[in-house]
Short mmCIF file of C-alpha atoms in Angstrom, two decimals:
data_model
loop_
_atom_site.label_atom_id
_atom_site.label_comp_id
_atom_site.label_asym_id
_atom_site.label_seq_id
_atom_site.Cartn_x
_atom_site.Cartn_y
_atom_site.Cartn_z
CA MET A 1 60.74 118.82 107.38
CA ILE A 2 62.74 115.69 107.98
CA ARG A 3 61.81 113.88 111.18
CA TRP A 4 65.01 113.46 113.15
CA THR A 5 64.08 111.00 115.74
CA PRO A 6 65.73 110.68 119.20
CA LEU A 7 68.50 108.08 119.35
CA TRP A 8 66.51 105.81 121.64
CA LEU A 9 63.74 105.68 119.06
CA VAL A 10 66.09 105.24 116.16
CA VAL A 11 66.67 101.64 116.96
CA ALA A 12 63.10 101.35 118.15
CA CYS A 13 63.62 100.50 121.77
CA ALA A 14 61.01 100.12 124.52
CA HIS A 15 59.45 103.39 125.60
CA ARG A 16 56.35 104.96 127.15
CA VAL A 17 53.02 105.01 125.40
CA ALA A 18 51.46 108.37 124.56
CA ASP A 19 49.10 109.89 127.11
CA ASP A 20 46.11 109.33 124.90
CA GLN A 21 47.19 105.94 123.53
CA PRO A 22 44.03 103.98 124.41
CA CYS A 23 41.84 106.59 122.65
CA PHE A 24 44.13 106.56 119.61
CA GLU A 25 43.96 102.76 119.45
CA ALA A 26 40.23 102.83 119.57
CA GLN A 27 40.08 105.42 116.85
CA VAL A 28 42.41 103.47 114.57
CA ALA A 29 40.52 100.22 115.37
CA MET A 30 37.19 101.70 114.22
CA ALA A 31 38.64 102.81 110.87
CA ALA A 32 40.62 99.67 110.34
CA ARG A 33 37.60 97.45 111.08
CA LEU A 34 35.43 99.39 108.63
CA GLU A 35 38.05 98.97 106.02
CA ASP A 36 38.46 95.21 106.79
CA CYS A 37 34.74 94.67 106.41
CA THR A 38 34.01 96.88 103.43
CA GLY A 39 37.31 97.16 101.57
CA ASP A 40 36.49 100.90 101.33
CA THR A 41 39.53 102.88 102.39
CA GLU A 42 37.89 106.25 101.86
CA ARG A 43 35.00 105.38 104.07
CA ALA A 44 37.36 104.21 106.72
CA LEU A 45 39.39 107.42 106.64
CA GLU A 46 36.23 109.46 106.89
CA LEU A 47 35.32 107.61 110.04
CA TYR A 48 38.82 108.13 111.45
CA ASP A 49 38.42 111.86 111.06
CA GLN A 50 34.83 111.79 112.25
CA VAL A 51 35.81 110.42 115.70
CA GLU A 52 37.52 113.67 116.62
CA VAL A 53 34.80 115.94 115.24
CA ASP A 54 32.18 115.27 117.91
CA HIS A 55 34.18 113.45 120.60
CA THR A 56 37.15 114.10 122.81
CA CYS A 57 39.56 111.76 124.56
CA ALA A 58 38.88 111.59 128.29
CA PHE A 59 41.47 108.99 129.24
CA ALA A 60 44.00 111.35 130.82
CA ASP A 61 41.40 113.22 132.84
CA ASP A 62 39.14 110.40 134.00
CA PRO A 63 40.03 109.34 137.65
CA ARG A 64 38.66 105.93 136.92
CA PHE A 65 41.85 105.22 134.94
CA GLU A 66 44.19 106.21 137.78
CA PRO A 67 46.71 105.59 139.15
CA GLU A 68 49.26 105.31 136.37
CA GLY A 69 50.79 101.84 136.31
CA SER A 70 47.59 100.12 137.46
CA ALA A 71 46.04 97.23 135.56
CA VAL A 72 42.95 99.27 134.91
CA GLN A 73 44.96 101.27 132.40
CA ALA A 74 45.64 98.10 130.46
CA GLY A 75 41.89 97.48 130.59
CA ALA A 76 41.34 100.67 128.64
CA TYR A 77 42.67 98.84 125.55
CA GLU A 78 39.74 96.50 125.64
CA CYS A 79 37.86 99.06 123.62
CA ALA A 80 40.18 98.67 120.63
CA PHE A 81 40.15 94.93 120.97
CA ALA A 82 36.32 94.76 121.05
CA ILE A 83 36.09 97.05 118.01
CA ARG A 84 38.55 95.06 115.95
CA ASN A 85 36.47 91.98 116.63
CA LEU A 86 33.13 93.53 115.86
CA ALA A 87 30.91 91.56 113.48
CA CYS A 88 31.10 92.92 109.96
CA GLU A 89 27.34 93.27 109.78
CA LEU A 90 27.52 95.64 112.73
CA ALA A 91 30.53 97.51 111.38
CA GLU A 92 28.82 98.13 108.09
CA ALA A 93 25.67 99.26 109.87
CA TYR A 94 27.54 101.62 112.19
CA ASP A 95 29.44 103.13 109.25
CA GLN A 96 30.10 106.85 110.26
CA ASP A 97 28.13 106.79 113.49
CA VAL A 98 30.79 107.04 116.16
CA ASP A 99 28.43 106.69 119.09
CA GLN A 100 27.32 103.32 117.75
CA TRP A 101 30.96 102.15 117.48
CA LEU A 102 31.51 103.20 121.10
CA THR A 103 28.91 100.69 122.24
CA ALA A 104 31.33 97.89 121.31
CA ALA A 105 32.56 97.75 124.95
CA PRO A 106 31.55 99.78 128.02
CA VAL A 107 35.11 101.17 128.44
CA CYS A 108 34.85 102.83 124.96
CA GLN A 109 32.33 105.33 126.41
CA TRP A 110 34.82 106.22 129.11
CA LEU A 111 37.54 106.88 126.59
CA TRP A 112 35.75 108.98 123.98
CA VAL A 113 33.11 111.33 125.33
CA ALA A 114 30.86 113.69 123.37
CA LYS A 115 32.10 117.28 123.15
CA MET B 1 82.47 91.85 112.33
CA MET B 2 78.82 91.20 111.64
CA LEU B 3 78.58 89.13 114.78
CA THR B 4 80.18 91.88 116.79
CA LEU B 5 77.84 94.44 115.38
CA TRP B 6 74.88 92.15 116.05
CA LEU B 7 75.96 91.46 119.64
CA SER B 8 76.80 95.11 120.30
CA LEU B 9 73.32 96.21 119.35
CA ALA B 10 71.77 93.44 121.38
CA PHE B 11 73.91 94.10 124.44
CA ALA B 12 73.63 97.86 124.23
CA GLN B 13 69.87 97.65 124.22
CA GLU B 14 69.77 95.04 126.97
CA GLU B 15 71.98 97.23 129.12
CA LEU B 16 69.98 100.30 128.52
CA PHE B 17 66.55 98.76 128.78
CA ALA B 18 67.11 95.71 130.94
CA GLU B 19 64.74 97.12 133.52
CA ALA B 20 61.97 97.72 130.99
CA CYS B 21 60.26 94.36 131.45
CA ASP B 22 61.10 90.72 130.85
CA ILE B 23 57.61 89.31 131.15
CA THR B 24 55.49 91.23 128.80
CA PHE B 25 52.19 90.72 127.05
CA PRO B 26 51.38 92.39 123.75
CA ILE B 27 47.86 93.88 123.65
CA ALA B 28 45.70 92.52 120.90
CA GLY B 29 43.43 95.04 119.14
CA THR B 30 46.03 97.77 119.02
CA ALA B 31 47.54 99.07 115.75
CA GLY B 32 50.98 98.02 116.88
CA PHE B 33 49.73 94.48 117.45
CA ASP B 34 48.10 94.36 114.07
CA ASN B 35 51.24 95.79 112.42
CA ALA B 36 53.41 93.27 114.19
CA ARG B 37 51.27 90.35 113.13
CA GLN B 38 51.36 91.64 109.58
CA ALA B 39 55.15 92.14 109.83
CA ALA B 40 55.54 88.49 110.81
CA ARG B 41 53.52 87.41 107.81
CA ILE B 42 55.38 89.76 105.47
CA ASN B 43 58.67 88.51 106.79
CA ALA B 44 57.63 84.93 106.10
CA ASN B 45 56.31 85.74 102.61
CA THR B 46 58.98 88.09 101.38
CA TYR B 47 62.01 86.23 102.60
CA ALA B 48 60.19 83.18 101.24
CA ALA B 49 62.10 80.79 99.08
CA GLY B 50 60.69 82.17 95.76
CA ALA B 51 61.84 85.71 96.36
CA PHE B 52 65.21 84.45 97.49
CA ALA B 53 65.54 82.31 94.42
CA ARG B 54 64.91 85.25 92.07
CA ARG B 55 67.11 87.71 93.93
CA ARG B 56 70.12 85.56 94.74
CA MET B 57 70.24 82.26 92.84
CA ARG B 58 71.29 83.67 89.51
CA LYS B 59 74.13 83.71 87.02
CA GLN B 60 77.30 82.16 88.43
CA VAL B 61 75.89 81.51 91.89
CA ILE B 62 76.26 77.89 93.06
CA ALA B 63 75.15 78.45 96.66
CA ALA B 64 74.01 81.29 98.85
CA MET B 65 73.17 81.77 102.49
CA ASP B 66 71.58 84.86 103.94
CA ALA B 67 70.68 86.04 107.48
CA HIS B 68 68.53 89.15 107.87
CA SER B 69 67.36 90.84 111.08
CA VAL B 70 65.16 93.86 111.50
CA TYR B 71 64.98 95.42 114.93
CA GLY B 72 61.90 97.41 115.94
CA VAL B 73 59.83 96.78 112.83
CA ALA B 74 56.74 97.51 114.87
CA LEU B 75 56.12 99.02 118.28
CA VAL B 76 53.48 97.15 120.25
CA PRO B 77 51.62 98.45 123.31
CA SER B 78 52.35 95.73 125.83
CA TYR B 79 51.53 95.09 129.49
CA CYS B 80 54.45 94.42 131.90
CA ASP B 81 53.57 91.63 134.34
CA ARG B 82 56.85 91.62 136.36
CA ASP B 83 56.73 93.24 139.82
CA SER B 84 60.40 93.95 139.89
CA ALA B 85 60.61 95.59 136.50
CA ARG B 86 60.62 99.36 136.03
CA ARG B 87 57.59 99.05 133.82
CA ALA B 88 55.76 96.89 136.34
CA GLY B 89 51.99 97.05 135.78
CA GLN B 90 52.38 99.59 132.96
CA VAL B 91 51.44 99.55 129.35
CA TYR B 92 54.46 100.56 127.31
CA MET B 93 55.76 100.26 123.76
CA GLU B 94 57.74 97.02 123.15
CA PRO B 95 59.48 96.55 119.79
CA LEU B 96 59.02 93.51 117.57
CA ASP B 97 62.13 92.07 115.90
CA LEU B 98 62.24 89.89 112.82
CA HIS B 99 64.80 87.34 111.62
CA ALA B 100 65.04 85.44 108.38
CA THR B 101 67.52 82.79 107.30
CA ASN B 102 67.79 81.68 103.67
CA VAL B 103 69.80 78.91 102.06
CA GLY B 104 69.98 78.02 98.36
CA PHE B 105 71.91 75.66 96.00
CA ASN B 106 72.23 75.25 92.24
CA LEU B 107 73.05 71.89 90.78
CA PRO B 108 74.60 72.38 87.32
CA LEU B 109 73.58 69.68 84.81
CA LEU B 110 74.51 71.58 81.64
CA GLU B 111 76.84 74.61 81.71
CA ASP B 112 77.82 75.27 78.08
CA GLY B 113 75.07 74.21 75.70
CA PRO B 114 73.92 75.97 72.49
CA LEU B 115 73.75 79.79 72.81
CA HIS B 116 75.73 79.45 76.07
CA SER B 117 72.77 77.81 77.62
CA LYS B 118 72.80 76.35 81.12
CA PHE B 119 70.39 73.93 82.71
CA ARG B 120 70.38 73.63 86.48
CA LEU B 121 68.26 72.24 89.28
CA PHE B 122 67.91 74.54 92.20
CA TYR B 123 66.79 74.46 95.83
CA ALA B 124 66.07 77.43 98.08
CA SER B 125 64.58 77.69 101.48
CA SER B 126 63.65 80.11 104.23
CA VAL B 127 63.14 80.05 107.93
CA THR B 128 61.63 83.16 109.48
CA THR B 129 60.86 84.11 113.04
CA SER B 130 59.50 87.11 114.89
CA THR B 131 60.30 87.88 118.50
CA HIS B 132 58.78 90.23 121.05
CA TRP B 133 61.20 89.41 123.80
CA SER B 134 64.74 89.84 125.08
CA ARG B 135 67.06 90.79 122.21
CA ILE B 136 69.97 89.14 123.92
CA GLY B 137 68.05 85.90 124.01
CA THR B 138 67.14 86.04 120.37
CA ALA B 139 70.38 87.49 118.87
CA PHE B 140 71.42 84.14 117.50
CA ALA B 141 68.06 83.19 116.03
CA PRO B 142 69.36 83.48 112.38
CA MET B 143 72.09 81.01 113.13
CA PHE B 144 69.87 78.51 114.96
CA ASN B 145 67.58 78.55 111.94
CA LEU B 146 70.25 77.22 109.65
CA TYR B 147 69.40 73.59 110.29
CA PRO B 148 65.73 73.74 109.31
CA ALA B 149 66.74 75.91 106.31
CA PHE B 150 68.96 73.15 105.01
CA PHE B 151 66.32 70.41 105.57
CA ALA B 152 63.12 72.41 104.93
CA PRO B 153 61.45 69.67 102.75
CA VAL B 154 62.01 67.20 105.58
CA VAL B 155 60.97 69.61 108.30
CA GLY B 156 57.95 70.49 106.18
CA SER B 157 56.60 73.88 105.19
CA SER B 158 54.90 75.13 108.29
CA SER B 159 53.97 78.29 109.98
CA THR B 160 53.18 78.54 113.68
CA GLY B 161 52.53 81.46 115.92
CA GLN B 162 50.69 82.51 119.00
CA GLY B 163 50.58 86.19 119.79
CA LEU B 164 53.61 87.78 118.16
CA GLY B 165 56.13 84.96 118.35
CA THR B 166 56.09 83.18 114.97
CA TYR B 167 58.17 80.56 113.27
CA SER B 168 57.76 79.73 109.57
CA VAL B 169 59.57 77.41 107.13
CA ASP B 170 59.30 77.54 103.35
CA TRP B 171 61.18 75.99 100.42
CA ILE B 172 61.26 75.97 96.62
CA GLY B 173 62.68 73.38 94.28
CA GLY B 174 62.78 73.52 90.51
CA ALA B 175 64.76 74.01 87.38
CA LEU B 176 66.48 76.93 85.68
CA PHE B 177 67.22 77.28 82.00
CA ARG B 178 69.34 80.18 80.96
CA SER B 179 70.74 81.15 77.56
CA ASP B 180 71.89 84.29 75.74
CA VAL B 181 68.30 84.86 74.77
CA ILE B 182 66.05 84.00 77.64
CA SER B 183 66.07 82.82 81.20
CA VAL B 184 63.25 80.67 82.60
CA GLN B 185 63.02 79.58 86.14
CA ALA B 186 60.15 77.44 87.30
CA GLY B 187 59.46 75.41 90.38
CA TYR B 188 57.22 74.49 93.22
CA THR B 189 57.14 76.32 96.53
CA GLY B 190 56.23 74.46 99.62
CA ARG B 191 53.76 77.01 100.90
CA ARG B 192 52.48 79.04 97.95
CA GLY B 193 52.24 76.78 94.92
CA VAL B 194 53.66 77.35 91.44
CA TYR B 195 56.46 79.83 90.91
CA ALA B 196 57.64 81.11 87.57
CA ASP B 197 60.08 83.76 86.29
CA VAL B 198 60.88 84.69 82.73
CA THR B 199 63.58 87.19 81.73
CA GLN B 200 64.51 88.36 78.20
CA GLU B 201 68.28 88.64 78.52
CA LYS B 202 69.16 90.96 75.56
CA VAL B 203 67.06 93.96 76.37
CA ALA B 204 66.70 93.22 80.11
CA LEU B 205 62.87 93.17 79.96
CA PHE B 206 61.40 91.01 82.65
CA VAL B 207 58.10 90.03 84.22
CA ASN B 208 57.40 87.86 87.16
CA GLY B 209 54.75 87.00 89.68
CA VAL B 210 53.36 84.53 92.20
CA LEU B 211 49.91 83.15 91.91
CA ASP B 212 47.80 83.07 95.05
CA GLU B 213 45.98 79.98 93.80
CA LEU B 214 45.32 78.14 90.62
CA GLY B 215 41.68 77.82 89.61
CA ASP B 216 39.10 78.66 86.99
CA GLY B 217 39.00 82.18 85.65
CA LEU B 218 42.52 83.18 86.34
CA ASP B 219 42.85 86.99 86.29
CA ALA B 220 45.17 89.79 87.41
CA ALA B 221 43.69 89.80 90.90
CA ASP B 222 45.13 86.34 91.45
CA LEU B 223 48.64 87.73 91.24
CA SER B 224 50.12 88.22 94.69
CA TYR B 225 52.42 90.79 93.16
CA TRP B 226 53.59 91.96 89.77
CA MET B 227 56.68 93.74 88.64
CA GLY B 228 57.81 94.66 85.12
CA GLY B 229 60.00 96.97 83.18
CA LEU B 230 63.65 97.40 82.33
CA GLN B 231 66.22 96.12 84.77
CA ASP B 232 69.98 96.48 84.71
CA LEU B 233 70.35 97.62 81.14
CA ASP B 234 74.01 98.32 80.68
CA LEU B 235 74.10 101.42 78.42
CA GLN B 236 77.38 100.15 76.87
CA ARG B 237 75.13 97.85 74.87
CA THR B 238 73.63 100.89 73.25
CA GLY B 239 76.94 102.36 72.33
CA ALA B 240 77.21 104.73 75.28
CA PRO B 241 80.48 104.98 77.20
CA SER B 242 80.75 102.65 80.19
CA GLU B 243 80.73 105.73 82.53
CA ALA B 244 77.05 106.22 81.65
CA GLY B 245 76.24 103.29 83.88
CA VAL B 246 73.36 100.87 84.14
CA THR B 247 69.73 101.86 83.84
CA SER B 248 66.64 100.33 85.51
CA LEU B 249 63.16 101.64 84.81
CA TYR B 250 60.35 99.58 86.25
CA ALA B 251 56.98 99.59 88.01
CA ARG B 252 55.58 97.17 90.49
CA SER B 253 52.64 96.44 92.71
CA LEU B 254 53.29 94.80 96.05
CA PRO B 255 50.59 93.61 98.37
CA LEU B 256 51.01 94.85 101.91
CA ALA B 257 48.55 92.25 103.18
CA GLN B 258 47.28 88.87 102.10
CA ARG B 259 43.88 88.53 100.43
CA ASP B 260 41.27 86.70 102.40
CA LEU B 261 40.92 83.61 100.18
CA GLU B 262 37.72 82.67 101.98
CA ARG B 263 36.19 85.88 100.71
CA PRO B 264 37.40 85.99 97.07
CA ASP B 265 35.00 88.79 96.18
CA LEU B 266 36.88 91.12 98.53
CA GLN B 267 39.86 92.67 96.81
CA LEU B 268 42.74 94.13 98.71
CA PRO B 269 41.91 97.86 99.43
CA SER B 270 44.14 100.35 97.71
CA SER B 271 45.80 101.21 101.01
CA GLN B 272 47.07 97.60 101.10
CA LEU B 273 48.75 97.79 97.68
CA LEU B 274 52.08 99.58 97.26
CA ARG B 275 52.43 100.67 93.63
CA THR B 276 55.69 102.36 92.76
CA GLY B 277 57.68 103.50 89.78
CA HIS B 278 61.45 103.43 89.84
CA VAL B 279 64.26 105.15 87.92
CA GLN B 280 67.74 103.96 88.84
CA GLN B 281 71.02 104.90 87.21
CA GLU B 282 73.78 102.85 88.73
CA ASP B 283 77.49 102.90 88.36
CA VAL B 284 77.75 106.34 86.85
CA LEU B 285 81.45 107.15 86.49
CA HIS B 286 81.87 103.66 87.95
CA MET B 287 81.24 105.04 91.45
CA LEU B 288 77.82 106.74 91.77
CA ASP B 289 74.23 105.57 91.89
CA LEU B 290 71.08 107.67 91.73
CA ASN B 291 67.68 106.38 92.80
CA LEU B 292 64.31 108.02 92.35
CA ALA B 293 61.00 106.34 93.18
CA TRP B 294 57.48 107.56 93.42
CA GLN B 295 54.26 106.04 94.65
CA PHE B 296 51.15 106.00 92.50
CA GLY B 297 47.75 104.32 92.44
CA THR B 298 46.45 106.30 95.44
CA GLU B 299 44.60 109.58 95.43
CA SER B 300 47.79 111.55 95.28
CA SER B 301 51.06 110.25 93.99
CA SER B 302 54.08 111.13 96.02
CA LEU B 303 57.82 110.93 96.09
CA ARG B 304 58.92 107.74 97.59
CA GLU B 305 62.71 107.96 97.57
CA LEU B 306 65.47 110.26 96.54
CA THR B 307 68.88 108.87 97.34
CA ALA B 308 72.39 108.86 96.10
CA ALA B 309 75.15 106.30 96.73
CA TRP B 310 78.89 106.24 96.46
CA HIS B 311 80.69 102.95 95.98
CA THR B 312 84.15 101.67 95.19
CA GLU B 313 84.99 100.89 91.59
CA GLY B 314 83.83 97.42 90.55
CA TRP B 315 80.94 97.38 92.98
CA VAL B 316 78.41 96.93 90.22
CA VAL B 317 79.04 93.72 88.27
CA ARG B 318 78.59 94.34 84.55
CA ASP B 319 78.86 92.20 81.39
CA ASP B 320 78.68 88.94 83.34
CA ARG B 321 82.11 89.73 84.80
CA ALA B 322 83.00 88.03 88.05
CA LEU B 323 83.23 90.20 91.18
CA ASP B 324 86.61 91.81 91.70
CA ASP B 325 88.56 90.26 94.52
CA GLY B 326 89.16 92.28 97.67
CA THR B 327 87.16 94.45 99.99
CA GLN B 328 84.67 96.97 98.65
CA GLY B 329 82.29 99.46 100.22
CA TYR B 330 78.98 101.15 99.47
CA LEU B 331 77.35 104.10 101.21
CA ARG B 332 73.90 105.28 100.40
CA ALA B 333 72.03 108.19 101.89
CA GLY B 334 69.08 110.42 101.25
CA VAL B 335 65.51 110.78 102.21
CA VAL B 336 62.43 108.65 101.97
CA HIS B 337 58.89 109.84 102.16
CA LEU B 338 56.24 107.86 103.93
CA PRO B 339 52.62 108.93 103.43
CA GLY B 340 50.55 109.03 106.56
CA GLN B 341 48.83 105.75 107.33
CA PRO B 342 46.09 106.48 109.81
CA LEU B 343 44.71 102.96 109.53
CA ARG B 344 48.02 101.58 110.71
CA GLY B 345 48.46 104.19 113.42
CA ILE B 346 51.46 105.67 111.57
CA LYS B 347 52.10 109.33 111.00
CA GLY B 348 53.81 110.02 107.67
CA GLY B 349 56.71 112.28 106.95
CA VAL B 350 60.10 112.55 105.36
CA TYR B 351 62.77 110.47 107.11
CA PRO B 352 66.53 110.27 106.73
CA MET B 353 67.76 107.04 105.18
CA PHE B 354 71.16 105.44 105.25
CA GLN B 355 72.77 102.15 104.16
CA GLY B 356 76.31 100.94 104.60
CA VAL B 357 77.57 97.77 102.91
CA VAL B 358 80.92 95.98 103.04
CA ARG B 359 81.67 93.25 100.50
CA ILE B 360 84.61 90.93 100.76
CA THR B 361 85.31 88.73 97.74
CA ASN B 362 87.83 86.04 96.78
CA ASP B 363 87.98 83.72 93.81
CA ASP B 364 85.17 81.49 94.90
CA ALA B 365 83.05 83.30 97.43
CA SER B 366 81.92 86.59 98.75
CA ILE B 367 80.35 87.91 101.93
CA LYS B 368 78.28 91.04 102.12
CA LEU B 369 77.48 92.75 105.45
CA ILE B 370 74.74 95.34 105.54
CA ALA B 371 73.51 97.85 108.05
CA GLN B 372 70.58 100.09 107.18
CA MET B 373 67.79 102.31 108.49
CA ASN B 374 64.67 103.52 106.67
CA HIS B 375 65.93 101.80 103.52
CA PRO B 376 63.22 101.78 100.88
CA ASP B 377 63.44 98.02 100.63
CA LEU B 378 62.72 97.76 104.30
CA LEU B 379 59.89 100.23 104.12
CA ASP B 380 58.44 98.50 101.08
CA LEU B 381 58.23 95.40 103.16
CA TYR B 382 57.12 97.03 106.40
CA PRO B 383 55.38 100.29 105.61
CA PHE B 384 54.92 100.84 109.41
CA GLY B 385 58.58 100.14 110.14
CA VAL B 386 59.65 103.72 110.68
CA ASN B 387 63.23 103.87 112.03
CA ALA B 388 63.51 100.06 112.07
CA PHE B 389 67.16 99.05 111.93
CA GLY B 390 68.23 96.23 109.72
CA LEU B 391 71.30 94.06 109.78
CA ALA B 392 72.11 91.35 107.21
CA ALA B 393 74.86 89.01 106.17
CA GLU B 394 74.82 87.45 102.69
CA LEU B 395 77.24 84.71 101.69
CA THR B 396 77.65 83.67 98.06
CA TRP B 397 79.61 80.84 96.47
CA ARG B 398 80.16 81.03 92.71
CA ILE B 399 80.89 78.52 89.96
CA PRO B 400 84.58 78.91 89.17
CA ASP B 401 85.26 80.42 85.69
#
């Protein structure tokens, strides 16, 4: 099915982030960092899928991230930043262990919680 | 007309989204930020002088000047730090725009030697910028970049950038030998080292590449990109009627990221290489083009592009003829398929593609104005640039017959 995008997105204008954006960014960051450090795309994609197997995104439901429009919501992105700057030795050691990746920054454990 | 289109787009978006935020901070660590940084590097590398020289400084061209802009090539989670803005205190998606300006000249030293050979010196340059700020404030960036493009060797090849705002200058100088049999172009690029291009003219076979670095044990991995096959073979040469058109059949491998030269043992992962095969039949019945491309080298190959184009007669220049004078048009539409790219935060899918081009030509010069969205060339460059909108103006001056 062809993706017909709304006009305001067609020319890629400013718009809202998705409700689970900080979680998504952390998930992408884990996989991207593993690929950066190992050069192994398959391993990275496995980790990407693994995140959602045992964990769920709590960003939208956690009152600690309220109210919308507060700086604390921007702080939620610290998780992705910390993960993308993780030492390669740690990234390789963490491999498919999502709980280990979530120790990269305290806010990571607020975002992704065990099911 | 181009300027009007450019300004209309900029004004329209400024009107609609003026309240979004005018003091905004991109958030590092996000996929959008990473894509945007990569887009800025790709913009600098691909509109670099070497690529411009191959694509534009050929045949009868004596000078060329291009301006390209791509709006919304990446969407970056950004924090708005303006109390009066509608997005005050919010994280929202802010687009990154790219601009590139190229200038090139040929200096003919020999124009009619043995086997119709030509020997020319050439110069080509590029100035590229990326902006994550008011579109109205950056609408004229391609024009402001003309000065450093003309004087790039003096300005010096440089690349600067903090966050997502980047500025890069590159140039290439060298010599071109062209005859009925072979065309050889070689030179030095200010940022990337030695550049070479060899084309066998009779059967249209070609191969070209750029070396990351020169050193011991040169191998295929040192090639930044490679591309080879059959390009622009006019079937008339094989005895077919001219209505059969012009055939291209080639494969290529484009890096979507730069290798980490401090870690030479680490090759680019397969997700960072775009390998595609192309079948193109242009100028069928002097008015139709068909394009088919597929992606390979990954776990599953996939359709990359299926498009058709209509153009006015004389749009495709064949047999070394000069461009026909007057105004001509080209419309291309179809679909492109982008595989999902979880590591870039991009969902894949099939997207509509269009391109509209107007070309105005007189005896000595031509101007080409281009508007396009989801064009394969754009997506080859920026695989995360879904629905990015490109505008370009290309001016060409030719050696009089």
